[in-house]
Short mmCIF file of C-alpha atoms in Angstrom, two decimals:
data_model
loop_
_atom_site.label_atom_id
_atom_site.label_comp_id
_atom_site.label_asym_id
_atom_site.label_seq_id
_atom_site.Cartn_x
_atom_site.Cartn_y
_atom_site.Cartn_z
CA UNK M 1 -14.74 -1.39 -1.55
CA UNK M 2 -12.31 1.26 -0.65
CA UNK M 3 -8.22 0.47 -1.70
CA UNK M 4 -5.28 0.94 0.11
CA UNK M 5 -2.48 0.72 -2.87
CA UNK M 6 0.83 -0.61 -1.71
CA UNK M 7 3.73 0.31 -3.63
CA UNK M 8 4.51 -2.97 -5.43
CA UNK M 9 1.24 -2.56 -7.50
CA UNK M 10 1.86 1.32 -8.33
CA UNK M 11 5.24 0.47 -9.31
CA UNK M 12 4.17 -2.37 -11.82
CA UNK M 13 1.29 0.36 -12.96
CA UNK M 14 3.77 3.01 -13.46
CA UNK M 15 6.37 0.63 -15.99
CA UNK M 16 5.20 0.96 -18.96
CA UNK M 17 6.98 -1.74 -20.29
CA UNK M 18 6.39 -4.05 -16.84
CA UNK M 19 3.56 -7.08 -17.86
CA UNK M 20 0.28 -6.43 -16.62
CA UNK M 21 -0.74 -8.51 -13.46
CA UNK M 22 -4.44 -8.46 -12.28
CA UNK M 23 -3.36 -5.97 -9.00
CA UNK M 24 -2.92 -3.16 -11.71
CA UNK M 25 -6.33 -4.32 -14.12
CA UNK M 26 -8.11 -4.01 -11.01
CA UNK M 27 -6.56 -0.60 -9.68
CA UNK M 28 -7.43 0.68 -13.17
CA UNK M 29 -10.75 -0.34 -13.30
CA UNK M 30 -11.63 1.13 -9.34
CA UNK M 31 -9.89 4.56 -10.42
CA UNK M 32 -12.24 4.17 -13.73
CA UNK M 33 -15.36 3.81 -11.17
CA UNK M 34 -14.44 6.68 -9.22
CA UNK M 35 -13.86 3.98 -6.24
CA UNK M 36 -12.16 5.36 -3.31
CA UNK M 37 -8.20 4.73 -3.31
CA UNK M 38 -5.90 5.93 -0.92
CA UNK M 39 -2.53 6.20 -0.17
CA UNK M 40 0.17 7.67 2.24
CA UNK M 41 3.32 9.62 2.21
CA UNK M 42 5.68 6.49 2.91
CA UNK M 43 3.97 4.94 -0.61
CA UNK M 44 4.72 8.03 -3.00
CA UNK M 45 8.46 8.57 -0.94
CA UNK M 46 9.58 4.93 -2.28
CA UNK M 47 8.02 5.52 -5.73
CA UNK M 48 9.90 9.00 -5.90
CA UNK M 49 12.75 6.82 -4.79
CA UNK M 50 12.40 4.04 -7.25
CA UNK M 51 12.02 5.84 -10.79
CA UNK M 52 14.51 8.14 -11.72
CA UNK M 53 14.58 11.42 -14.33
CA UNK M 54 12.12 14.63 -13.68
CA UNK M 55 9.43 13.46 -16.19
CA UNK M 56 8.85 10.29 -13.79
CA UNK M 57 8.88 12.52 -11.10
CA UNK M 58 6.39 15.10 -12.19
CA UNK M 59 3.96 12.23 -13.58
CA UNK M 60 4.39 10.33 -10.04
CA UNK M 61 3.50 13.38 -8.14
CA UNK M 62 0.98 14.35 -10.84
CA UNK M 63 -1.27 10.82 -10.25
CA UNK M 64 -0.67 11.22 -6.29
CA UNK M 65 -2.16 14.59 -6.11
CA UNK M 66 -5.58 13.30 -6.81
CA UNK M 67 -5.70 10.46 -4.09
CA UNK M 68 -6.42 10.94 -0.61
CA UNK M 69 -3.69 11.05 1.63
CA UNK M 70 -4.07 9.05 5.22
CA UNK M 71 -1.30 10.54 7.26
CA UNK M 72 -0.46 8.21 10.41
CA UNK M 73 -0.67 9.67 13.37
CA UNK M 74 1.32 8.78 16.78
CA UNK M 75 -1.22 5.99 17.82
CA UNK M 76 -0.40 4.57 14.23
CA UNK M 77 3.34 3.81 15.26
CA UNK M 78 2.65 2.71 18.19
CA UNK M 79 0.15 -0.07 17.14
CA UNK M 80 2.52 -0.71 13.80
CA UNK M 81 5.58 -1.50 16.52
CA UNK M 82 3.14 -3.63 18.52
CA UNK M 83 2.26 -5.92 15.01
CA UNK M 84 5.51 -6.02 13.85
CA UNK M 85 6.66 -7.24 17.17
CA UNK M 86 3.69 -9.78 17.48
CA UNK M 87 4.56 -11.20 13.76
CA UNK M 88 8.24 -11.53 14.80
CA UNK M 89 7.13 -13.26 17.85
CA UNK M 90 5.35 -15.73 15.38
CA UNK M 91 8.53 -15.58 13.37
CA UNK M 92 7.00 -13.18 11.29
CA UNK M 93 9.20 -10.58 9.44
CA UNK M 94 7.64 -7.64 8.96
CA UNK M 95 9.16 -4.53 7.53
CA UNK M 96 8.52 -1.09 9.75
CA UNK M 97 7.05 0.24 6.47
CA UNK M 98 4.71 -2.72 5.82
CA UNK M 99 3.61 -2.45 9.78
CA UNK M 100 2.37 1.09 9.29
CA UNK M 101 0.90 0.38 6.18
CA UNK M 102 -1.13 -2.76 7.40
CA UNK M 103 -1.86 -0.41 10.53
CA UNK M 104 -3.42 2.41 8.29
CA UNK M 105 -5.62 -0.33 5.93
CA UNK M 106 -6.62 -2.09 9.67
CA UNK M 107 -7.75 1.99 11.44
CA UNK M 108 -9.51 2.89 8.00
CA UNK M 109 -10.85 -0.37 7.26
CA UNK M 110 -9.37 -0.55 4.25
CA UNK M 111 -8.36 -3.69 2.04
CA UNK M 112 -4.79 -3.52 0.86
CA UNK M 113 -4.05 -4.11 -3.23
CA UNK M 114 -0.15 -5.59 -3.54
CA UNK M 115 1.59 -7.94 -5.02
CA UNK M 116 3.59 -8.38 -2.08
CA UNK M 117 3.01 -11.71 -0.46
CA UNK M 118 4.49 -10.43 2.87
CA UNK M 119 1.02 -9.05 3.23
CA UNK M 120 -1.06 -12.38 3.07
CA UNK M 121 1.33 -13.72 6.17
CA UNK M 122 0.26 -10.56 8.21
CA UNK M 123 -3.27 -10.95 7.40
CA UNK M 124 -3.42 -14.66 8.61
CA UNK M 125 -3.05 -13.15 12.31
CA UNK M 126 -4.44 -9.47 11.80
CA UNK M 127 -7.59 -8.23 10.88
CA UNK M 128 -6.08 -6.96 7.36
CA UNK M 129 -7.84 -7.47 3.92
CA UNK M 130 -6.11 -8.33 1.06
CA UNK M 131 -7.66 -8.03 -2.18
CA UNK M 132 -7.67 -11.42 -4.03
CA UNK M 133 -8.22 -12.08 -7.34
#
């Protein structure tokens, strides 16, 4: 299975003193595998954005540097506006960040690892997967 990490999971991973949830056991043991995990530029902005001090910062962009990188491309925003207009249609909120993300997971085929429940609304009308435990 190959990951799409959302934020809310590497955040919880990154705490050290944050309680571990199965999201994180599981994104440890597909990094342990050498399964393939990706992420994007949005997810590593709001991480730089959410810990504070240089060490954070250097270990943040020290675990990024490994992963993959999917950087969306103009056909990506386009389809993210069209979702996030469809869900709100459906009375659906969906954040522009969470649109691009699901966007990205739905292009690569990948199945999305949060804790974020907004996630599990989207997928009940789009073709996302959402890892469940």
């Amino acid at each position: 299975m190959s990951l799409f990490v959302d934020t809310s999971v590497w955040s919880h991973a990154l705490r050290r003193d944050d309680a571990t949830c199965q999201e994180v056991d599981f994104l440890s043991k597909a990094l342990e595998k050498g399964e393939a995990v990706f992420s994007t530029g949005l997810v590593l902005q709001e991480l730089l954005q959410g810990f504070t001090g240089p060490k954070a910062h250097s270990q943040i962009v020290e675990y990024f540097s490994s992963l993959p990188f999917l950087p969306p491309d103009r056909r990506d925003h386009i389809e993210a506006s069209e979702l996030r207009n469809n869900c709100r249609s459906k009375g659906i909120v969906v954040g522009t960040i969470d649109a691009l993300l699901t966007q990205l997971c739905m292009r690569h085929e990948l199945t999305m690892l949060t804790t974020d429940k907004d996630f599990l609304h989207i997928a009940k009308h789009f073709p996302l997967s959402v890892w469940k435990s």
